[in-house]
């Protein structure tokens, strides 16, 4: 009963946020400077009549409320307009670029979470040891490094002629190489390695630090003493009692980050010419391609909202107290 | 603590040694960039993505690279000097009254799907562009009156006035049998993937945001290309592109910036080239937006040609070229770039506005602009408004920002104050359209034929009714000459008219053309030979307006390639530092951490 109410409340909350984003997104792109039709015309050398026609096509001459109704209706129907630059439906353009980002972000999230948590747990467990000191310094440093800078360093180290030349210098696969099968997977894997490593390094510091401090917190609690008093081995105390509780803040952080990581991969995608949503955003900004930007912003907002919702739900699952409250 | 410190030191030492070793190991013999086994692949790396493969929609350069290789023109621009040369039309004839043109279409051209190219395809393409007023192409053929096709290999075109327009029309001839099924509405979003053309290459793969791949067409009427494949790869990171060229992942790097270009200059096996392209940057003035836009607010002093001429005297273009462009490019004068050699006019010594601050001050003094309130800024002759101009530069283009620092300083010395503001292109476009600006820095990339760039100074182009004028320049005599040059059917005669137009714009100075910039290119000369610059001798290595290089390109012989050896790397030390840096940070972090730990314990 309590669980269902908790769930409903969270979902409704998320829907409200979504509605707000929808409205905000509309006005954000209406207050941006410049008449999109005019910009388009300048690039394409259109005569004035054609500009007027474009304005009609894009509905730029309608009164604002009318534009909003059209926009809301179209968005709900999944119609995000036609990209100025690519002259294809925005949904289609985004769809073509979403998988590289999902692949990169997915691998990076899993990698950084697993490694980060392990480092954090081991560091807290062996507090003050050489490992703890080293990993703490390492985490702080990688956490502080700008992603694009780290990416450049890795690129020079592992891919350039002045480095090891182990990996390709950009893109997601070799042009003209196999498009399917094992060879294709290997090829993509080689291209994925450096950008994923960059993101993993950039993310894991934060996870390790949070996990470490939250586990240290928990390990001072009375029930841990009780568990030890029961005669449990140290490893059992850690696995059964300390870690599950300490996981709470970390899981929330990972889930929240997931929402931002989709858009946050922009710099890494640029360094490695990785054809995902981050790069697409840069291209859309350069054009400027308002319908595409609008679609991307909506997607990023939705990603953050969904990530929040997931965090809430996981939290509720992991910690029954939250559901009741 | 000691233990850690020594470990860090050891790490740094190891990195240093590793750096030296790897730097040395990188010296290998080059291998071809071709990935697919046994195929001869030429790979270009560039920073620009493709927008569409539909010629009615695309505007980005990589798309045009595809079109130049996929399609043919009716009449080509020759590789040597851009003069008309046989394309799909193997010969042509102009009637004595200059109004009727007869083109003989070659009979050995076929579309990539095997259909023959006929006169009907030409007729269809031109008619469709005229009927639909296709923006990017209509200007090239606006004077066409009728098109007739007496037989499969002959097109007869009459024009409303005598003109040379048809010989310089950059209109890709499209296959009727494909496009007749695409309605006007569909044409706006038609993917056209892969495009069916009649050129020497056809697209076989397009991975959006990454690369496209084209295969050679051995049956091409102009001869089979010597390479099997051409790949265009997108690098969003210029350093990675340069590294790829060094590593041999790509064979050619296009549109480089000066710094990476310089870094490639001394590399063995790589040749660099400053390509002459039709491009210039200018400072433009608002010389009369009030004539067409009532609430425009340009500075009244800019309506006075003497003020603009004084400013032209106050800009040292050589300094801008050397300091901002690092010397790549040439000093700018008139609005038709030297690239269009037949039509470019270079001002005589008397006409030239030499850099001379005293002369500039003298002109302003004489014209009655004096500093009446002692603030080192001149006022209007009536003693009112000071000569304080809004000076817009482009936040998207750093050269314009750098240039403004020099210009502002020179203008200060002639008693003209400027308020520099960096705007994004959208905002700047808006300001110009509303006439709410005084001066700006922007640039153009005109066609080889000067018609378009000349048109932007005609009265009809002024906003709000026109679209291309960004100076609001308007002059009856100029307009008359513009119409005249369109209809003079003799190159030398037309050039005379165009010279006079350039002279006039130079003297009236609605624009101060700062420089003609260059396209910086670099390629693996240890692997490839056969580049044909268009035009000779210093044009684009990739033949900017044709497929010449791509048809002629071939690998250097193996014996020659074996002699080449890649140079050592200056990068080694750079990245040694980059590795040592973070390690040092770790050490510092540890030290701090350690000390804190000791305090806690104390």
PDB file of N, CA and C in Angstrom, chain A residues 33-35 38-39 41-46 48 51 85-88 130 133-134 136 152-153 155-157 160-162 164-165 168-176 270-271 273 275 279 283 288, chain B residues 4 22 26 28 35 49-51 57 59 135 188-189 191 205 207 210-211 213 231 233-237 239-240 243-244 246-247 249 426-427 430 433 447 452 465 468 470 566 571 575 578 590 593:
ATOM      1  N   UNK A  33      18.050  34.941 -29.895  1.00  0.00           N
ATOM      2  CA  UNK A  33      18.091  35.978 -30.924  1.00  0.00           C
ATOM      3  C   UNK A  33      18.021  35.376 -32.317  1.00  0.00           C
ATOM      4  N   UNK A  34      17.570  36.206 -33.255  1.00  0.00           N
ATOM      5  CA  UNK A  34      17.668  35.801 -34.647  1.00  0.00           C
ATOM      6  C   UNK A  34      16.410  35.170 -35.197  1.00  0.00           C
ATOM      7  N   UNK A  35      16.150  35.459 -36.449  1.00  0.00           N
ATOM      8  CA  UNK A  35      15.039  34.856 -37.146  1.00  0.00           C
ATOM      9  C   UNK A  35      15.577  33.645 -37.899  1.00  0.00           C
ATOM     10  N   UNK A  38      15.659  33.602 -41.618  1.00  0.00           N
ATOM     11  CA  UNK A  38      16.624  34.512 -42.206  1.00  0.00           C
ATOM     12  C   UNK A  38      18.026  33.893 -42.227  1.00  0.00           C
ATOM     13  N   UNK A  39      18.359  33.225 -41.127  1.00  0.00           N
ATOM     14  CA  UNK A  39      19.667  32.581 -41.050  1.00  0.00           C
ATOM     15  C   UNK A  39      19.781  31.517 -42.128  1.00  0.00           C
ATOM     16  N   UNK A  41      18.164  31.324 -44.856  1.00  0.00           N
ATOM     17  CA  UNK A  41      18.187  31.926 -46.179  1.00  0.00           C
ATOM     18  C   UNK A  41      19.588  32.414 -46.509  1.00  0.00           C
ATOM     19  N   UNK A  42      20.271  32.949 -45.514  1.00  0.00           N
ATOM     20  CA  UNK A  42      21.595  33.478 -45.751  1.00  0.00           C
ATOM     21  C   UNK A  42      22.551  32.375 -46.143  1.00  0.00           C
ATOM     22  N   UNK A  43      22.378  31.214 -45.529  1.00  0.00           N
ATOM     23  CA  UNK A  43      23.254  30.105 -45.886  1.00  0.00           C
ATOM     24  C   UNK A  43      22.922  29.578 -47.273  1.00  0.00           C
ATOM     25  N   UNK A  44      21.669  29.611 -47.610  1.00  0.00           N
ATOM     26  CA  UNK A  44      21.243  28.943 -48.830  1.00  0.00           C
ATOM     27  C   UNK A  44      20.966  29.889 -49.977  1.00  0.00           C
ATOM     28  N   UNK A  45      21.221  31.177 -49.771  1.00  0.00           N
ATOM     29  CA  UNK A  45      21.014  32.148 -50.830  1.00  0.00           C
ATOM     30  C   UNK A  45      19.603  32.106 -51.378  1.00  0.00           C
ATOM     31  N   UNK A  46      18.633  32.214 -50.525  1.00  0.00           N
ATOM     32  CA  UNK A  46      17.261  32.164 -50.994  1.00  0.00           C
ATOM     33  C   UNK A  46      16.754  33.562 -51.305  1.00  0.00           C
ATOM     34  N   UNK A  48      13.859  36.526 -51.318  1.00  0.00           N
ATOM     35  CA  UNK A  48      13.019  36.964 -50.208  1.00  0.00           C
ATOM     36  C   UNK A  48      11.708  36.173 -50.122  1.00  0.00           C
ATOM     37  N   UNK A  51      12.096  33.105 -48.282  1.00  0.00           N
ATOM     38  CA  UNK A  51      12.230  33.297 -46.838  1.00  0.00           C
ATOM     39  C   UNK A  51      10.857  33.373 -46.193  1.00  0.00           C
ATOM     40  N   UNK A  85      19.250  22.001 -40.463  1.00  0.00           N
ATOM     41  CA  UNK A  85      20.500  21.652 -41.133  1.00  0.00           C
ATOM     42  C   UNK A  85      20.360  20.402 -41.988  1.00  0.00           C
ATOM     43  N   UNK A  86      19.808  19.339 -41.402  1.00  0.00           N
ATOM     44  CA  UNK A  86      19.824  18.067 -42.107  1.00  0.00           C
ATOM     45  C   UNK A  86      18.582  17.861 -42.969  1.00  0.00           C
ATOM     46  N   UNK A  87      17.594  18.735 -42.794  1.00  0.00           N
ATOM     47  CA  UNK A  87      16.345  18.642 -43.547  1.00  0.00           C
ATOM     48  C   UNK A  87      15.693  17.269 -43.437  1.00  0.00           C
ATOM     49  N   UNK A  88      15.814  16.685 -42.261  1.00  0.00           N
ATOM     50  CA  UNK A  88      15.159  15.418 -41.972  1.00  0.00           C
ATOM     51  C   UNK A  88      14.380  15.627 -40.690  1.00  0.00           C
ATOM     52  N   UNK A 130      48.268   2.166   2.647  1.00  0.00           N
ATOM     53  CA  UNK A 130      48.873   2.713   1.443  1.00  0.00           C
ATOM     54  C   UNK A 130      47.866   2.756   0.314  1.00  0.00           C
ATOM     55  N   UNK A 133      45.440   5.684   0.810  1.00  0.00           N
ATOM     56  CA  UNK A 133      46.084   6.974   0.506  1.00  0.00           C
ATOM     57  C   UNK A 133      46.217   7.157  -0.995  1.00  0.00           C
ATOM     58  N   UNK A 134      46.754   6.125  -1.639  1.00  0.00           N
ATOM     59  CA  UNK A 134      46.981   6.193  -3.081  1.00  0.00           C
ATOM     60  C   UNK A 134      45.689   6.391  -3.846  1.00  0.00           C
ATOM     61  N   UNK A 136      42.889   7.516  -2.800  1.00  0.00           N
ATOM     62  CA  UNK A 136      42.267   8.802  -2.483  1.00  0.00           C
ATOM     63  C   UNK A 136      42.888   9.909  -3.336  1.00  0.00           C
ATOM     64  N   UNK A 152      42.503  14.244 -24.377  1.00  0.00           N
ATOM     65  CA  UNK A 152      43.613  14.594 -25.258  1.00  0.00           C
ATOM     66  C   UNK A 152      44.888  13.865 -24.861  1.00  0.00           C
ATOM     67  N   UNK A 153      45.128  13.819 -23.540  1.00  0.00           N
ATOM     68  CA  UNK A 153      46.334  13.151 -23.048  1.00  0.00           C
ATOM     69  C   UNK A 153      46.317  11.677 -23.447  1.00  0.00           C
ATOM     70  N   UNK A 155      44.702  10.346 -25.813  1.00  0.00           N
ATOM     71  CA  UNK A 155      44.805  10.260 -27.272  1.00  0.00           C
ATOM     72  C   UNK A 155      46.272  10.319 -27.699  1.00  0.00           C
ATOM     73  N   UNK A 156      46.994  11.268 -27.115  1.00  0.00           N
ATOM     74  CA  UNK A 156      48.403  11.421 -27.482  1.00  0.00           C
ATOM     75  C   UNK A 156      49.205  10.205 -27.014  1.00  0.00           C
ATOM     76  N   UNK A 157      48.893   9.744 -25.784  1.00  0.00           N
ATOM     77  CA  UNK A 157      49.631   8.617 -25.218  1.00  0.00           C
ATOM     78  C   UNK A 157      49.415   7.324 -25.984  1.00  0.00           C
ATOM     79  N   UNK A 160      48.559   8.391 -30.801  1.00  0.00           N
ATOM     80  CA  UNK A 160      49.321   9.198 -31.763  1.00  0.00           C
ATOM     81  C   UNK A 160      50.645   8.536 -32.120  1.00  0.00           C
ATOM     82  N   UNK A 161      51.288   9.104 -33.143  1.00  0.00           N
ATOM     83  CA  UNK A 161      52.588   8.570 -33.564  1.00  0.00           C
ATOM     84  C   UNK A 161      53.658   8.863 -32.525  1.00  0.00           C
ATOM     85  N   UNK A 162      53.420   9.843 -31.646  1.00  0.00           N
ATOM     86  CA  UNK A 162      54.397  10.097 -30.593  1.00  0.00           C
ATOM     87  C   UNK A 162      54.129   9.188 -29.409  1.00  0.00           C
ATOM     88  N   UNK A 164      51.822   5.323 -28.354  1.00  0.00           N
ATOM     89  CA  UNK A 164      51.914   3.887 -28.574  1.00  0.00           C
ATOM     90  C   UNK A 164      51.263   3.419 -29.870  1.00  0.00           C
ATOM     91  N   UNK A 165      50.452   4.262 -30.464  1.00  0.00           N
ATOM     92  CA  UNK A 165      49.742   3.889 -31.706  1.00  0.00           C
ATOM     93  C   UNK A 165      48.941   2.605 -31.549  1.00  0.00           C
ATOM     94  N   UNK A 168      42.849   3.659 -32.665  1.00  0.00           N
ATOM     95  CA  UNK A 168      42.562   4.663 -33.700  1.00  0.00           C
ATOM     96  C   UNK A 168      42.349   6.040 -33.089  1.00  0.00           C
ATOM     97  N   UNK A 169      42.476   7.075 -33.906  1.00  0.00           N
ATOM     98  CA  UNK A 169      42.460   8.454 -33.409  1.00  0.00           C
ATOM     99  C   UNK A 169      41.082   9.095 -33.398  1.00  0.00           C
ATOM    100  N   UNK A 170      40.075   8.352 -33.722  1.00  0.00           N
ATOM    101  CA  UNK A 170      38.756   8.963 -33.663  1.00  0.00           C
ATOM    102  C   UNK A 170      37.726   8.163 -34.432  1.00  0.00           C
ATOM    103  N   UNK A 171      36.470   8.601 -34.337  1.00  0.00           N
ATOM    104  CA  UNK A 171      35.316   7.945 -34.968  1.00  0.00           C
ATOM    105  C   UNK A 171      34.954   6.654 -34.243  1.00  0.00           C
ATOM    106  N   UNK A 172      33.902   5.992 -34.735  1.00  0.00           N
ATOM    107  CA  UNK A 172      33.405   4.808 -34.032  1.00  0.00           C
ATOM    108  C   UNK A 172      33.787   3.525 -34.754  1.00  0.00           C
ATOM    109  N   UNK A 173      34.070   3.606 -36.056  1.00  0.00           N
ATOM    110  CA  UNK A 173      34.560   2.410 -36.731  1.00  0.00           C
ATOM    111  C   UNK A 173      35.382   2.800 -37.958  1.00  0.00           C
ATOM    112  N   UNK A 174      36.115   1.846 -38.472  1.00  0.00           N
ATOM    113  CA  UNK A 174      36.978   2.104 -39.617  1.00  0.00           C
ATOM    114  C   UNK A 174      36.137   2.205 -40.881  1.00  0.00           C
ATOM    115  N   UNK A 175      36.310   3.284 -41.657  1.00  0.00           N
ATOM    116  CA  UNK A 175      35.543   3.394 -42.893  1.00  0.00           C
ATOM    117  C   UNK A 175      35.882   2.235 -43.820  1.00  0.00           C
ATOM    118  N   UNK A 176      34.864   1.604 -44.342  1.00  0.00           N
ATOM    119  CA  UNK A 176      35.103   0.516 -45.281  1.00  0.00           C
ATOM    120  C   UNK A 176      35.371  -0.808 -44.615  1.00  0.00           C
ATOM    121  N   UNK A 270      33.623  15.135 -28.607  1.00  0.00           N
ATOM    122  CA  UNK A 270      34.300  16.037 -29.535  1.00  0.00           C
ATOM    123  C   UNK A 270      35.768  15.646 -29.692  1.00  0.00           C
ATOM    124  N   UNK A 271      36.416  15.358 -28.568  1.00  0.00           N
ATOM    125  CA  UNK A 271      37.836  14.996 -28.632  1.00  0.00           C
ATOM    126  C   UNK A 271      38.037  13.753 -29.499  1.00  0.00           C
ATOM    127  N   UNK A 273      35.887  12.518 -31.753  1.00  0.00           N
ATOM    128  CA  UNK A 273      35.012  12.509 -32.930  1.00  0.00           C
ATOM    129  C   UNK A 273      34.013  11.352 -32.857  1.00  0.00           C
ATOM    130  N   UNK A 275      30.467   9.903 -32.831  1.00  0.00           N
ATOM    131  CA  UNK A 275      29.269  10.482 -33.450  1.00  0.00           C
ATOM    132  C   UNK A 275      27.999  10.331 -32.617  1.00  0.00           C
ATOM    133  N   UNK A 279      28.075  15.327 -29.839  1.00  0.00           N
ATOM    134  CA  UNK A 279      28.563  15.946 -31.075  1.00  0.00           C
ATOM    135  C   UNK A 279      27.419  16.566 -31.859  1.00  0.00           C
ATOM    136  N   UNK A 283      27.043  20.360 -33.289  1.00  0.00           N
ATOM    137  CA  UNK A 283      26.699  20.690 -34.675  1.00  0.00           C
ATOM    138  C   UNK A 283      25.439  21.540 -34.747  1.00  0.00           C
ATOM    139  N   UNK A 288      22.782  27.721 -36.498  1.00  0.00           N
ATOM    140  CA  UNK A 288      22.110  27.039 -35.394  1.00  0.00           C
ATOM    141  C   UNK A 288      20.820  26.394 -35.883  1.00  0.00           C
TER     142      UNK A 288
ATOM    143  N   UNK B   4      56.081   6.374  -0.375  1.00  0.00           N
ATOM    144  CA  UNK B   4      55.240   6.913  -1.436  1.00  0.00           C
ATOM    145  C   UNK B   4      55.985   7.874  -2.335  1.00  0.00           C
ATOM    146  N   UNK B  22      59.000   5.299 -26.701  1.00  0.00           N
ATOM    147  CA  UNK B  22      57.869   5.258 -27.627  1.00  0.00           C
ATOM    148  C   UNK B  22      58.050   6.279 -28.736  1.00  0.00           C
ATOM    149  N   UNK B  26      58.056   5.239 -32.729  1.00  0.00           N
ATOM    150  CA  UNK B  26      57.023   5.705 -33.648  1.00  0.00           C
ATOM    151  C   UNK B  26      57.555   5.884 -35.066  1.00  0.00           C
ATOM    152  N   UNK B  28      58.274   4.716 -38.074  1.00  0.00           N
ATOM    153  CA  UNK B  28      58.052   3.511 -38.865  1.00  0.00           C
ATOM    154  C   UNK B  28      57.878   3.910 -40.323  1.00  0.00           C
ATOM    155  N   UNK B  35      41.694   0.444 -45.862  1.00  0.00           N
ATOM    156  CA  UNK B  35      41.350  -0.538 -44.847  1.00  0.00           C
ATOM    157  C   UNK B  35      40.938  -1.840 -45.495  1.00  0.00           C
ATOM    158  N   UNK B  49      30.938  18.383 -40.917  1.00  0.00           N
ATOM    159  CA  UNK B  49      30.005  17.296 -41.185  1.00  0.00           C
ATOM    160  C   UNK B  49      29.163  17.639 -42.404  1.00  0.00           C
ATOM    161  N   UNK B  50      28.589  16.605 -42.951  1.00  0.00           N
ATOM    162  CA  UNK B  50      27.768  16.712 -44.147  1.00  0.00           C
ATOM    163  C   UNK B  50      26.322  16.946 -43.703  1.00  0.00           C
ATOM    164  N   UNK B  51      25.597  17.824 -44.386  1.00  0.00           N
ATOM    165  CA  UNK B  51      24.214  18.043 -43.969  1.00  0.00           C
ATOM    166  C   UNK B  51      23.223  17.172 -44.730  1.00  0.00           C
ATOM    167  N   UNK B  57      19.206  20.969 -51.196  1.00  0.00           N
ATOM    168  CA  UNK B  57      19.114  21.239 -49.761  1.00  0.00           C
ATOM    169  C   UNK B  57      20.479  21.551 -49.155  1.00  0.00           C
ATOM    170  N   UNK B  59      24.207  22.680 -48.054  1.00  0.00           N
ATOM    171  CA  UNK B  59      25.018  23.893 -48.150  1.00  0.00           C
ATOM    172  C   UNK B  59      26.453  23.655 -47.695  1.00  0.00           C
ATOM    173  N   UNK B 135      16.714  27.937 -54.775  1.00  0.00           N
ATOM    174  CA  UNK B 135      17.538  29.049 -54.314  1.00  0.00           C
ATOM    175  C   UNK B 135      19.009  29.004 -54.654  1.00  0.00           C
ATOM    176  N   UNK B 188      12.254  18.863 -50.640  1.00  0.00           N
ATOM    177  CA  UNK B 188      12.849  19.514 -49.481  1.00  0.00           C
ATOM    178  C   UNK B 188      13.424  18.551 -48.470  1.00  0.00           C
ATOM    179  N   UNK B 189      12.866  17.346 -48.393  1.00  0.00           N
ATOM    180  CA  UNK B 189      13.359  16.393 -47.397  1.00  0.00           C
ATOM    181  C   UNK B 189      13.834  15.088 -48.036  1.00  0.00           C
ATOM    182  N   UNK B 191      16.091  12.319 -49.296  1.00  0.00           N
ATOM    183  CA  UNK B 191      17.440  11.991 -48.810  1.00  0.00           C
ATOM    184  C   UNK B 191      18.468  11.870 -49.910  1.00  0.00           C
ATOM    185  N   UNK B 205      28.617   4.325 -48.999  1.00  0.00           N
ATOM    186  CA  UNK B 205      28.297   4.226 -47.584  1.00  0.00           C
ATOM    187  C   UNK B 205      28.363   5.610 -46.967  1.00  0.00           C
ATOM    188  N   UNK B 207      28.047   6.979 -43.092  1.00  0.00           N
ATOM    189  CA  UNK B 207      27.831   6.812 -41.652  1.00  0.00           C
ATOM    190  C   UNK B 207      27.717   8.210 -41.090  1.00  0.00           C
ATOM    191  N   UNK B 210      30.253  10.712 -39.210  1.00  0.00           N
ATOM    192  CA  UNK B 210      31.568  10.081 -39.182  1.00  0.00           C
ATOM    193  C   UNK B 210      32.327  10.087 -40.485  1.00  0.00           C
ATOM    194  N   UNK B 211      31.757   9.479 -41.497  1.00  0.00           N
ATOM    195  CA  UNK B 211      32.477   9.424 -42.763  1.00  0.00           C
ATOM    196  C   UNK B 211      31.504   9.106 -43.876  1.00  0.00           C
ATOM    197  N   UNK B 213      31.910   7.147 -47.891  1.00  0.00           N
ATOM    198  CA  UNK B 213      32.839   6.356 -48.681  1.00  0.00           C
ATOM    199  C   UNK B 213      32.331   6.339 -50.109  1.00  0.00           C
ATOM    200  N   UNK B 231      37.544   8.161 -49.237  1.00  0.00           N
ATOM    201  CA  UNK B 231      36.844   8.230 -47.949  1.00  0.00           C
ATOM    202  C   UNK B 231      36.998   9.634 -47.373  1.00  0.00           C
ATOM    203  N   UNK B 233      36.564  11.580 -43.906  1.00  0.00           N
ATOM    204  CA  UNK B 233      36.353  11.346 -42.460  1.00  0.00           C
ATOM    205  C   UNK B 233      36.247  12.649 -41.709  1.00  0.00           C
ATOM    206  N   UNK B 234      35.360  12.654 -40.718  1.00  0.00           N
ATOM    207  CA  UNK B 234      35.144  13.862 -39.934  1.00  0.00           C
ATOM    208  C   UNK B 234      35.898  13.772 -38.620  1.00  0.00           C
ATOM    209  N   UNK B 235      36.721  14.777 -38.353  1.00  0.00           N
ATOM    210  CA  UNK B 235      37.387  14.876 -37.068  1.00  0.00           C
ATOM    211  C   UNK B 235      36.931  16.153 -36.386  1.00  0.00           C
ATOM    212  N   UNK B 236      36.370  16.023 -35.218  1.00  0.00           N
ATOM    213  CA  UNK B 236      35.920  17.214 -34.526  1.00  0.00           C
ATOM    214  C   UNK B 236      37.041  17.806 -33.697  1.00  0.00           C
ATOM    215  N   UNK B 237      38.162  17.135 -33.710  1.00  0.00           N
ATOM    216  CA  UNK B 237      39.298  17.547 -32.915  1.00  0.00           C
ATOM    217  C   UNK B 237      40.489  17.673 -33.858  1.00  0.00           C
ATOM    218  N   UNK B 239      43.618  18.406 -33.454  1.00  0.00           N
ATOM    219  CA  UNK B 239      44.869  17.757 -33.078  1.00  0.00           C
ATOM    220  C   UNK B 239      44.838  16.281 -33.447  1.00  0.00           C
ATOM    221  N   UNK B 240      43.668  15.678 -33.258  1.00  0.00           N
ATOM    222  CA  UNK B 240      43.531  14.272 -33.630  1.00  0.00           C
ATOM    223  C   UNK B 240      43.675  14.109 -35.138  1.00  0.00           C
ATOM    224  N   UNK B 243      47.312  14.274 -35.956  1.00  0.00           N
ATOM    225  CA  UNK B 243      47.919  13.006 -35.555  1.00  0.00           C
ATOM    226  C   UNK B 243      47.576  11.893 -36.540  1.00  0.00           C
ATOM    227  N   UNK B 244      46.346  11.908 -37.038  1.00  0.00           N
ATOM    228  CA  UNK B 244      45.925  10.883 -37.982  1.00  0.00           C
ATOM    229  C   UNK B 244      46.710  10.971 -39.276  1.00  0.00           C
ATOM    230  N   UNK B 246      49.793  12.123 -39.486  1.00  0.00           N
ATOM    231  CA  UNK B 246      51.121  11.597 -39.150  1.00  0.00           C
ATOM    232  C   UNK B 246      51.106  10.081 -39.090  1.00  0.00           C
ATOM    233  N   UNK B 247      50.052   9.533 -38.479  1.00  0.00           N
ATOM    234  CA  UNK B 247      49.975   8.095 -38.285  1.00  0.00           C
ATOM    235  C   UNK B 247      49.560   7.385 -39.563  1.00  0.00           C
ATOM    236  N   UNK B 249      46.470   7.367 -40.792  1.00  0.00           N
ATOM    237  CA  UNK B 249      45.066   6.986 -40.827  1.00  0.00           C
ATOM    238  C   UNK B 249      44.340   7.758 -41.915  1.00  0.00           C
ATOM    239  N   UNK B 426      24.103  34.934 -35.647  1.00  0.00           N
ATOM    240  CA  UNK B 426      22.666  35.157 -35.708  1.00  0.00           C
ATOM    241  C   UNK B 426      22.325  36.585 -35.298  1.00  0.00           C
ATOM    242  N   UNK B 427      22.875  37.007 -34.163  1.00  0.00           N
ATOM    243  CA  UNK B 427      22.597  38.344 -33.666  1.00  0.00           C
ATOM    244  C   UNK B 427      23.132  39.396 -34.631  1.00  0.00           C
ATOM    245  N   UNK B 430      20.914  39.763 -37.596  1.00  0.00           N
ATOM    246  CA  UNK B 430      19.737  40.549 -37.208  1.00  0.00           C
ATOM    247  C   UNK B 430      20.041  42.041 -37.170  1.00  0.00           C
ATOM    248  N   UNK B 433      20.261  43.350 -40.608  1.00  0.00           N
ATOM    249  CA  UNK B 433      18.954  43.397 -41.256  1.00  0.00           C
ATOM    250  C   UNK B 433      18.110  44.563 -40.770  1.00  0.00           C
ATOM    251  N   UNK B 447      31.655  32.887 -55.599  1.00  0.00           N
ATOM    252  CA  UNK B 447      31.844  31.942 -56.704  1.00  0.00           C
ATOM    253  C   UNK B 447      33.038  32.376 -57.540  1.00  0.00           C
ATOM    254  N   UNK B 452      27.827  37.052 -58.491  1.00  0.00           N
ATOM    255  CA  UNK B 452      27.160  37.106 -57.190  1.00  0.00           C
ATOM    256  C   UNK B 452      27.741  38.168 -56.264  1.00  0.00           C
ATOM    257  N   UNK B 465      13.659  44.540 -48.450  1.00  0.00           N
ATOM    258  CA  UNK B 465      13.179  43.841 -49.642  1.00  0.00           C
ATOM    259  C   UNK B 465      14.227  42.895 -50.219  1.00  0.00           C
ATOM    260  N   UNK B 468      20.926  40.399 -49.555  1.00  0.00           N
ATOM    261  CA  UNK B 468      22.365  40.191 -49.500  1.00  0.00           C
ATOM    262  C   UNK B 468      23.177  41.407 -49.114  1.00  0.00           C
ATOM    263  N   UNK B 470      24.852  44.060 -46.999  1.00  0.00           N
ATOM    264  CA  UNK B 470      25.061  44.286 -45.571  1.00  0.00           C
ATOM    265  C   UNK B 470      25.750  45.624 -45.340  1.00  0.00           C
ATOM    266  N   UNK B 566      59.705   8.442 -41.605  1.00  0.00           N
ATOM    267  CA  UNK B 566      59.032   9.431 -40.787  1.00  0.00           C
ATOM    268  C   UNK B 566      60.000  10.062 -39.804  1.00  0.00           C
ATOM    269  N   UNK B 571      56.827  15.800 -30.258  1.00  0.00           N
ATOM    270  CA  UNK B 571      55.729  15.624 -29.317  1.00  0.00           C
ATOM    271  C   UNK B 571      56.167  14.871 -28.063  1.00  0.00           C
ATOM    272  N   UNK B 575      54.480  15.264 -24.292  1.00  0.00           N
ATOM    273  CA  UNK B 575      53.633  14.383 -23.492  1.00  0.00           C
ATOM    274  C   UNK B 575      54.327  13.802 -22.280  1.00  0.00           C
ATOM    275  N   UNK B 578      53.229  16.123 -19.893  1.00  0.00           N
ATOM    276  CA  UNK B 578      51.816  15.949 -19.581  1.00  0.00           C
ATOM    277  C   UNK B 578      51.595  14.768 -18.643  1.00  0.00           C
ATOM    278  N   UNK B 590      48.995  13.742  -2.099  1.00  0.00           N
ATOM    279  CA  UNK B 590      49.363  12.799  -1.053  1.00  0.00           C
ATOM    280  C   UNK B 590      50.028  13.501   0.121  1.00  0.00           C
ATOM    281  N   UNK B 593      47.476  15.347   2.082  1.00  0.00           N
ATOM    282  CA  UNK B 593      46.651  14.358   2.754  1.00  0.00           C
ATOM    283  C   UNK B 593      47.395  13.798   3.970  1.00  0.00           C
TER     284      UNK B 593
END
